[in-house]
Amino acid sequence: MSEHKIMDHPLIKHKISLLRDENTGTRDFRVLVEEIAMLMGYEALRDLPTELVKVKSPVCESMQPMISGRKLAVVPILRAGLGMANGILALVPSAKEGHIGLYRDEVTHEPHEYFCKLPENIEERLVILPDPMLATGGSAIQAVDFIKAKGCKNIKFMCIIAAPEGFEALKKAHPDIDIYVGTLDEGLNENAYIYPGLGDAGDRIFGTK
Ligand code: PRP
Ligand code: URA
């Protein structure tokens, strides 16, 4: 049974409001994206299995829970997903990292793939797919198509802001994946930008235009 979750934590809400502010500069924007990804990652990784292992404290030996050997891969969707990757990796430092490069055509809004490099044995791993923006859903759907074609079955997509259109499209195309959304916005404008949104996430993270 897949999980679809919209975050409900005041810290996440506060930080997303700061991200939206057009006066938030590149440096603060990057820090906020990473912090939000970490807070969301805490929620998204809630179901990681644990196993009891022997731990010897200064007082005695006992059996204590540790994350069991499930392999993880964090695969940000370039470019903007890169901004979230380190926040998640801070929680699971031994996870491998892959990359899928997609850009949206400015006129058709269709995603185009330009890069892909994935860790070995990707099909055995839980794959976390971060991208701050889920607008039409085209990029996320294509990235999940791609990961599934490599044999992956356990996929968690994470975004900071989703438009209802993209959220519905992703759930319909891939009902079997978990989806974590920082906040659900009102909709898409005529350029398929999320409103109120935060503008172009990649440009704001990397300081490009
Ligand atoms: C943005 C964003 C998503 C995509 C969302 O990337 O980071 O990948 O658009 O839009 P969609 O849901 O309509 O597909 P963009 O194509 O601007 O590339 P960038 O991250 O390199 O700036
Ligand atoms: N990509 C972005 O970076 N922002 C949007 O609002 C939509 C797509």
PDB file of C-alpha atoms and ligand atoms in Angstrom:
ATOM      1  CA  MET A   1       0.000   0.000   0.000  1.00  0.00           C
ATOM      2  CA  SER A   2       1.586   3.288  -1.080  1.00  0.00           C
ATOM      3  CA  GLU A   3       1.661   6.419   1.069  1.00  0.00           C
ATOM      4  CA  HIS A   4       0.690   9.907  -0.162  1.00  0.00           C
ATOM      5  CA  LYS A   5       1.504  12.487   2.458  1.00  0.00           C
ATOM      6  CA  ILE A   6       1.317  16.278   2.647  1.00  0.00           C
ATOM      7  CA  MET A   7       3.523  17.627   5.427  1.00  0.00           C
ATOM      8  CA  ASP A   8       1.865  19.240   8.401  1.00  0.00           C
ATOM      9  CA  HIS A   9       4.747  20.522  10.499  1.00  0.00           C
ATOM     10  CA  PRO A  10       5.001  24.202  11.454  1.00  0.00           C
ATOM     11  CA  LEU A  11       8.776  24.235  10.856  1.00  0.00           C
ATOM     12  CA  ILE A  12       8.297  22.990   7.290  1.00  0.00           C
ATOM     13  CA  LYS A  13       5.463  25.481   6.670  1.00  0.00           C
ATOM     14  CA  HIS A  14       7.572  28.375   8.014  1.00  0.00           C
ATOM     15  CA  LYS A  15      10.595  27.482   5.916  1.00  0.00           C
ATOM     16  CA  ILE A  16       8.504  27.077   2.744  1.00  0.00           C
ATOM     17  CA  SER A  17       7.049  30.567   3.307  1.00  0.00           C
ATOM     18  CA  LEU A  18      10.609  31.937   3.533  1.00  0.00           C
ATOM     19  CA  LEU A  19      11.484  30.110   0.280  1.00  0.00           C
ATOM     20  CA  ARG A  20       8.584  31.739  -1.532  1.00  0.00           C
ATOM     21  CA  ASP A  21       9.738  35.256  -0.616  1.00  0.00           C
ATOM     22  CA  GLU A  22      11.304  36.870  -3.686  1.00  0.00           C
ATOM     23  CA  ASN A  23      13.750  38.654  -1.379  1.00  0.00           C
ATOM     24  CA  THR A  24      15.255  35.358  -0.187  1.00  0.00           C
ATOM     25  CA  GLY A  25      18.647  35.243  -1.893  1.00  0.00           C
ATOM     26  CA  THR A  26      20.571  32.272  -3.269  1.00  0.00           C
ATOM     27  CA  ARG A  27      22.527  31.538  -0.100  1.00  0.00           C
ATOM     28  CA  ASP A  28      19.489  31.395   2.199  1.00  0.00           C
ATOM     29  CA  PHE A  29      17.433  29.632  -0.470  1.00  0.00           C
ATOM     30  CA  ARG A  30      19.940  26.781  -0.678  1.00  0.00           C
ATOM     31  CA  VAL A  31      20.102  26.386   3.091  1.00  0.00           C
ATOM     32  CA  LEU A  32      16.307  26.353   3.370  1.00  0.00           C
ATOM     33  CA  VAL A  33      15.874  23.760   0.589  1.00  0.00           C
ATOM     34  CA  GLU A  34      18.359  21.478   2.323  1.00  0.00           C
ATOM     35  CA  GLU A  35      16.742  21.956   5.746  1.00  0.00           C
ATOM     36  CA  ILE A  36      13.246  21.271   4.374  1.00  0.00           C
ATOM     37  CA  ALA A  37      14.531  18.142   2.608  1.00  0.00           C
ATOM     38  CA  MET A  38      15.989  16.912   5.886  1.00  0.00           C
ATOM     39  CA  LEU A  39      12.761  17.529   7.794  1.00  0.00           C
ATOM     40  CA  MET A  40      10.743  15.822   5.050  1.00  0.00           C
ATOM     41  CA  GLY A  41      13.237  12.973   4.908  1.00  0.00           C
ATOM     42  CA  TYR A  42      12.677  12.328   8.619  1.00  0.00           C
ATOM     43  CA  GLU A  43       8.997  11.738   7.782  1.00  0.00           C
ATOM     44  CA  ALA A  44       9.564   9.830   4.540  1.00  0.00           C
ATOM     45  CA  LEU A  45      11.999   7.408   6.189  1.00  0.00           C
ATOM     46  CA  ARG A  46       9.708   6.664   9.120  1.00  0.00           C
ATOM     47  CA  ASP A  47       9.051   3.135   7.810  1.00  0.00           C
ATOM     48  CA  LEU A  48      12.702   2.070   7.484  1.00  0.00           C
ATOM     49  CA  PRO A  49      12.968  -1.385   9.039  1.00  0.00           C
ATOM     50  CA  THR A  50      15.087  -1.890  12.143  1.00  0.00           C
ATOM     51  CA  GLU A  51      16.602  -4.991  13.661  1.00  0.00           C
ATOM     52  CA  LEU A  52      17.853  -5.714  17.144  1.00  0.00           C
ATOM     53  CA  VAL A  53      21.611  -5.838  17.505  1.00  0.00           C
ATOM     54  CA  LYS A  54      23.812  -6.369  20.514  1.00  0.00           C
ATOM     55  CA  VAL A  55      25.153  -3.096  21.999  1.00  0.00           C
ATOM     56  CA  LYS A  56      27.482  -2.931  24.977  1.00  0.00           C
ATOM     57  CA  SER A  57      27.049   0.261  26.975  1.00  0.00           C
ATOM     58  CA  PRO A  58      29.365   1.122  29.886  1.00  0.00           C
ATOM     59  CA  VAL A  59      26.703  -0.494  32.079  1.00  0.00           C
ATOM     60  CA  CYS A  60      25.743  -3.738  30.303  1.00  0.00           C
ATOM     61  CA  GLU A  61      25.079  -5.549  27.055  1.00  0.00           C
ATOM     62  CA  SER A  62      21.579  -5.353  25.542  1.00  0.00           C
ATOM     63  CA  MET A  63      19.727  -5.785  22.246  1.00  0.00           C
ATOM     64  CA  GLN A  64      18.936  -2.406  20.625  1.00  0.00           C
ATOM     65  CA  PRO A  65      17.271  -1.289  17.346  1.00  0.00           C
ATOM     66  CA  MET A  66      19.431  -0.290  14.385  1.00  0.00           C
ATOM     67  CA  ILE A  67      18.424   0.356  10.760  1.00  0.00           C
ATOM     68  CA  SER A  68      18.569  -3.038   9.047  1.00  0.00           C
ATOM     69  CA  GLY A  69      20.537  -3.605   5.899  1.00  0.00           C
ATOM     70  CA  ARG A  70      18.107  -2.216   3.315  1.00  0.00           C
ATOM     71  CA  LYS A  71      20.094  -0.436   0.640  1.00  0.00           C
ATOM     72  CA  LEU A  72      19.180   3.148  -0.175  1.00  0.00           C
ATOM     73  CA  ALA A  73      19.835   5.391  -3.156  1.00  0.00           C
ATOM     74  CA  VAL A  74      19.089   9.104  -3.307  1.00  0.00           C
ATOM     75  CA  VAL A  75      18.515  10.079  -6.951  1.00  0.00           C
ATOM     76  CA  PRO A  76      17.849  13.820  -7.311  1.00  0.00           C
ATOM     77  CA  ILE A  77      16.260  15.085 -10.518  1.00  0.00           C
ATOM     78  CA  LEU A  78      18.701  17.649 -11.934  1.00  0.00           C
ATOM     79  CA  ARG A  79      19.142  20.386 -11.493  1.00  0.00           C
ATOM     80  CA  ALA A  80      16.875  21.540  -8.694  1.00  0.00           C
ATOM     81  CA  GLY A  81      16.653  18.159  -6.925  1.00  0.00           C
ATOM     82  CA  LEU A  82      20.372  18.456  -6.159  1.00  0.00           C
ATOM     83  CA  GLY A  83      19.507  21.153  -3.631  1.00  0.00           C
ATOM     84  CA  MET A  84      17.550  18.580  -1.599  1.00  0.00           C
ATOM     85  CA  ALA A  85      19.974  15.655  -1.855  1.00  0.00           C
ATOM     86  CA  ASN A  86      22.378  16.651   0.930  1.00  0.00           C
ATOM     87  CA  GLY A  87      19.531  17.214   3.367  1.00  0.00           C
ATOM     88  CA  ILE A  88      18.422  13.612   2.878  1.00  0.00           C
ATOM     89  CA  LEU A  89      21.975  12.252   2.819  1.00  0.00           C
ATOM     90  CA  ALA A  90      22.591  13.892   6.199  1.00  0.00           C
ATOM     91  CA  LEU A  91      20.033  11.434   7.589  1.00  0.00           C
ATOM     92  CA  VAL A  92      21.354   8.376   5.727  1.00  0.00           C
ATOM     93  CA  PRO A  93      25.029   9.112   5.045  1.00  0.00           C
ATOM     94  CA  SER A  94      25.806   5.644   3.712  1.00  0.00           C
ATOM     95  CA  ALA A  95      23.177   5.869   0.937  1.00  0.00           C
ATOM     96  CA  LYS A  96      24.459   5.914  -2.633  1.00  0.00           C
ATOM     97  CA  GLU A  97      23.669   8.882  -4.890  1.00  0.00           C
ATOM     98  CA  GLY A  98      22.573   8.793  -8.544  1.00  0.00           C
ATOM     99  CA  HIS A  99      21.365  11.553 -10.867  1.00  0.00           C
ATOM    100  CA  ILE A 100      18.704  11.942 -13.521  1.00  0.00           C
ATOM    101  CA  GLY A 101      18.979  15.086 -15.660  1.00  0.00           C
ATOM    102  CA  LEU A 102      15.667  16.406 -17.011  1.00  0.00           C
ATOM    103  CA  TYR A 103      14.718  19.839 -18.249  1.00  0.00           C
ATOM    104  CA  ARG A 104      11.306  21.137 -19.184  1.00  0.00           C
ATOM    105  CA  ASP A 105      10.882  22.581 -22.649  1.00  0.00           C
ATOM    106  CA  GLU A 106       9.882  26.220 -22.125  1.00  0.00           C
ATOM    107  CA  VAL A 107       7.171  26.095 -24.786  1.00  0.00           C
ATOM    108  CA  THR A 108       5.696  22.594 -24.632  1.00  0.00           C
ATOM    109  CA  HIS A 109       6.551  22.036 -20.913  1.00  0.00           C
ATOM    110  CA  GLU A 110       7.463  18.454 -21.862  1.00  0.00           C
ATOM    111  CA  PRO A 111      10.436  16.967 -19.961  1.00  0.00           C
ATOM    112  CA  HIS A 112      13.633  16.019 -21.847  1.00  0.00           C
ATOM    113  CA  GLU A 113      16.269  13.720 -20.437  1.00  0.00           C
ATOM    114  CA  TYR A 114      19.928  14.700 -20.830  1.00  0.00           C
ATOM    115  CA  PHE A 115      21.796  12.713 -18.178  1.00  0.00           C
ATOM    116  CA  CYS A 116      21.479   9.559 -16.125  1.00  0.00           C
ATOM    117  CA  LYS A 117      23.943   7.831 -13.838  1.00  0.00           C
ATOM    118  CA  LEU A 118      22.664   5.421 -11.230  1.00  0.00           C
ATOM    119  CA  PRO A 119      24.361   3.412  -8.459  1.00  0.00           C
ATOM    120  CA  GLU A 120      25.019  -0.294  -8.965  1.00  0.00           C
ATOM    121  CA  ASN A 121      22.235  -2.749  -8.098  1.00  0.00           C
ATOM    122  CA  ILE A 122      19.700   0.048  -8.251  1.00  0.00           C
ATOM    123  CA  GLU A 123      16.913  -2.529  -8.597  1.00  0.00           C
ATOM    124  CA  GLU A 124      17.655  -3.823  -5.071  1.00  0.00           C
ATOM    125  CA  ARG A 125      17.505  -0.401  -3.446  1.00  0.00           C
ATOM    126  CA  LEU A 126      14.902   1.847  -1.938  1.00  0.00           C
ATOM    127  CA  VAL A 127      15.133   4.874  -4.264  1.00  0.00           C
ATOM    128  CA  ILE A 128      14.417   8.369  -2.928  1.00  0.00           C
ATOM    129  CA  LEU A 129      13.688  10.771  -5.760  1.00  0.00           C
ATOM    130  CA  PRO A 130      13.783  14.433  -4.692  1.00  0.00           C
ATOM    131  CA  ASP A 131      12.730  17.413  -6.832  1.00  0.00           C
ATOM    132  CA  PRO A 132      11.497  20.624  -5.188  1.00  0.00           C
ATOM    133  CA  MET A 133       8.731  21.294  -7.746  1.00  0.00           C
ATOM    134  CA  LEU A 134       5.909  19.030  -8.987  1.00  0.00           C
ATOM    135  CA  ALA A 135       4.113  21.226 -11.543  1.00  0.00           C
ATOM    136  CA  THR A 136       2.472  19.367 -14.472  1.00  0.00           C
ATOM    137  CA  GLY A 137       4.036  16.164 -13.147  1.00  0.00           C
ATOM    138  CA  GLY A 138       5.728  15.404 -16.476  1.00  0.00           C
ATOM    139  CA  SER A 139       9.281  15.388 -15.094  1.00  0.00           C
ATOM    140  CA  ALA A 140       8.471  13.267 -12.042  1.00  0.00           C
ATOM    141  CA  ILE A 141       6.463  10.772 -14.104  1.00  0.00           C
ATOM    142  CA  GLN A 142       9.305  10.401 -16.600  1.00  0.00           C
ATOM    143  CA  ALA A 143      11.910   9.996 -13.847  1.00  0.00           C
ATOM    144  CA  VAL A 144       9.825   7.279 -12.152  1.00  0.00           C
ATOM    145  CA  ASP A 145       9.213   5.563 -15.540  1.00  0.00           C
ATOM    146  CA  PHE A 146      12.954   5.503 -15.991  1.00  0.00           C
ATOM    147  CA  ILE A 147      13.774   4.179 -12.523  1.00  0.00           C
ATOM    148  CA  LYS A 148      11.100   1.493 -12.840  1.00  0.00           C
ATOM    149  CA  ALA A 149      12.477   0.448 -16.235  1.00  0.00           C
ATOM    150  CA  LYS A 150      15.743  -0.284 -14.386  1.00  0.00           C
ATOM    151  CA  GLY A 151      13.827  -2.746 -12.203  1.00  0.00           C
ATOM    152  CA  CYS A 152      13.242  -0.582  -9.087  1.00  0.00           C
ATOM    153  CA  LYS A 153      10.152  -1.393  -7.078  1.00  0.00           C
ATOM    154  CA  ASN A 154      10.563   0.697  -3.934  1.00  0.00           C
ATOM    155  CA  ILE A 155      10.361   4.379  -4.827  1.00  0.00           C
ATOM    156  CA  LYS A 156       9.665   7.456  -2.713  1.00  0.00           C
ATOM    157  CA  PHE A 157       9.201  10.766  -4.531  1.00  0.00           C
ATOM    158  CA  MET A 158       9.686  13.946  -2.477  1.00  0.00           C
ATOM    159  CA  CYS A 159       8.828  17.504  -3.502  1.00  0.00           C
ATOM    160  CA  ILE A 160       8.608  20.748  -1.572  1.00  0.00           C
ATOM    161  CA  ILE A 161       5.736  22.349  -3.531  1.00  0.00           C
ATOM    162  CA  ALA A 162       3.173  20.513  -5.674  1.00  0.00           C
ATOM    163  CA  ALA A 163       0.385  21.780  -7.897  1.00  0.00           C
ATOM    164  CA  PRO A 164      -2.782  19.686  -7.561  1.00  0.00           C
ATOM    165  CA  GLU A 165      -2.511  18.896 -11.302  1.00  0.00           C
ATOM    166  CA  GLY A 166       0.956  17.358 -10.927  1.00  0.00           C
ATOM    167  CA  PHE A 167       0.109  15.547  -7.695  1.00  0.00           C
ATOM    168  CA  GLU A 168      -2.942  13.907  -9.311  1.00  0.00           C
ATOM    169  CA  ALA A 169      -1.039  13.064 -12.522  1.00  0.00           C
ATOM    170  CA  LEU A 170       1.811  11.404 -10.599  1.00  0.00           C
ATOM    171  CA  LYS A 171      -0.561   9.381  -8.402  1.00  0.00           C
ATOM    172  CA  LYS A 172      -2.459   8.235 -11.493  1.00  0.00           C
ATOM    173  CA  ALA A 173       0.651   7.315 -13.502  1.00  0.00           C
ATOM    174  CA  HIS A 174       2.417   5.617 -10.576  1.00  0.00           C
ATOM    175  CA  PRO A 175      -0.107   4.577  -7.922  1.00  0.00           C
ATOM    176  CA  ASP A 176       2.428   2.213  -6.337  1.00  0.00           C
ATOM    177  CA  ILE A 177       5.036   4.782  -5.225  1.00  0.00           C
ATOM    178  CA  ASP A 178       5.106   6.825  -2.014  1.00  0.00           C
ATOM    179  CA  ILE A 179       4.772  10.589  -2.505  1.00  0.00           C
ATOM    180  CA  TYR A 180       5.752  13.212   0.080  1.00  0.00           C
ATOM    181  CA  VAL A 181       4.711  16.809  -0.546  1.00  0.00           C
ATOM    182  CA  GLY A 182       5.857  19.807   1.526  1.00  0.00           C
ATOM    183  CA  THR A 183       2.769  21.813   0.604  1.00  0.00           C
ATOM    184  CA  LEU A 184       0.018  21.692  -2.015  1.00  0.00           C
ATOM    185  CA  ASP A 185      -0.439  24.991  -3.866  1.00  0.00           C
ATOM    186  CA  GLU A 186      -3.414  26.429  -5.745  1.00  0.00           C
ATOM    187  CA  GLY A 187      -2.574  25.525  -9.333  1.00  0.00           C
ATOM    188  CA  LEU A 188      -0.579  26.261 -12.474  1.00  0.00           C
ATOM    189  CA  ASN A 189      -0.420  29.512 -14.406  1.00  0.00           C
ATOM    190  CA  GLU A 190      -0.391  29.882 -18.222  1.00  0.00           C
ATOM    191  CA  ASN A 191       3.360  29.067 -18.282  1.00  0.00           C
ATOM    192  CA  ALA A 192       2.799  25.908 -16.234  1.00  0.00           C
ATOM    193  CA  TYR A 193       4.461  27.554 -13.213  1.00  0.00           C
ATOM    194  CA  ILE A 194       3.051  26.756  -9.807  1.00  0.00           C
ATOM    195  CA  TYR A 195       1.190  29.592  -8.082  1.00  0.00           C
ATOM    196  CA  PRO A 196       1.775  31.094  -5.639  1.00  0.00           C
ATOM    197  CA  GLY A 197       4.859  28.817  -5.881  1.00  0.00           C
ATOM    198  CA  LEU A 198       8.372  30.192  -5.584  1.00  0.00           C
ATOM    199  CA  GLY A 199       9.356  30.779  -9.206  1.00  0.00           C
ATOM    200  CA  ASP A 200      12.023  28.707 -10.916  1.00  0.00           C
ATOM    201  CA  ALA A 201      13.566  26.488  -8.243  1.00  0.00           C
ATOM    202  CA  GLY A 202      16.708  25.668 -10.270  1.00  0.00           C
ATOM    203  CA  ASP A 203      17.436  29.315 -10.995  1.00  0.00           C
ATOM    204  CA  ARG A 204      16.916  30.289  -7.372  1.00  0.00           C
ATOM    205  CA  ILE A 205      19.156  27.492  -6.042  1.00  0.00           C
ATOM    206  CA  PHE A 206      21.974  28.071  -8.496  1.00  0.00           C
ATOM    207  CA  GLY A 207      21.600  31.838  -8.975  1.00  0.00           C
ATOM    208  CA  THR A 208      21.028  31.483 -12.737  1.00  0.00           C
ATOM    209  CA  LYS A 209      18.330  33.095 -14.877  1.00  0.00           C
TER     210      LYS A 209
HETATM  211  C1  PRP B   1      11.738  22.074 -12.809  1.00  0.00           C
HETATM  212  C2  PRP B   1      11.586  21.285 -11.515  1.00  0.00           C
HETATM  213  C3  PRP B   1      11.029  19.975 -12.002  1.00  0.00           C
HETATM  214  C4  PRP B   1      10.155  20.397 -13.155  1.00  0.00           C
HETATM  215  C5  PRP B   1       8.727  20.402 -12.704  1.00  0.00           C
HETATM  216  O1  PRP B   1      12.885  21.703 -13.456  1.00  0.00           O
HETATM  217  O2  PRP B   1      12.777  21.176 -10.788  1.00  0.00           O
HETATM  218  O3  PRP B   1      12.031  19.052 -12.442  1.00  0.00           O
HETATM  219  O4  PRP B   1      10.556  21.728 -13.522  1.00  0.00           O
HETATM  220  O5  PRP B   1       7.863  20.666 -13.755  1.00  0.00           O
HETATM  221  P1  PRP B   1       6.852  19.588 -14.334  1.00  0.00           P
HETATM  222  O6  PRP B   1       6.197  18.945 -13.156  1.00  0.00           O
HETATM  223  O7  PRP B   1       5.890  20.418 -15.149  1.00  0.00           O
HETATM  224  O8  PRP B   1       7.618  18.625 -15.177  1.00  0.00           O
HETATM  225  P2  PRP B   1      13.381  22.456 -14.791  1.00  0.00           P
HETATM  226  O9  PRP B   1      12.857  21.746 -16.005  1.00  0.00           O
HETATM  227  O10 PRP B   1      13.066  23.914 -14.680  1.00  0.00           O
HETATM  228  O11 PRP B   1      14.925  22.188 -14.782  1.00  0.00           O
HETATM  229  P3  PRP B   1      16.064  22.713 -13.763  1.00  0.00           P
HETATM  230  O12 PRP B   1      15.855  21.996 -12.457  1.00  0.00           O
HETATM  231  O13 PRP B   1      17.300  22.289 -14.443  1.00  0.00           O
HETATM  232  O14 PRP B   1      15.945  24.197 -13.625  1.00  0.00           O
HETATM  233  N1  URA B   2       9.540  24.403 -12.285  1.00  0.00           N
HETATM  234  C1  URA B   2       9.869  25.323 -11.356  1.00  0.00           C
HETATM  235  O1  URA B   2      11.045  25.481 -11.003  1.00  0.00           O
HETATM  236  N2  URA B   2       8.886  26.071 -10.840  1.00  0.00           N
HETATM  237  C2  URA B   2       7.600  25.927 -11.187  1.00  0.00           C
HETATM  238  O2  URA B   2       6.729  26.652 -10.652  1.00  0.00           O
HETATM  239  C3  URA B   2       7.273  24.955 -12.156  1.00  0.00           C
HETATM  240  C4  URA B   2       8.270  24.190 -12.689  1.00  0.00           C
END
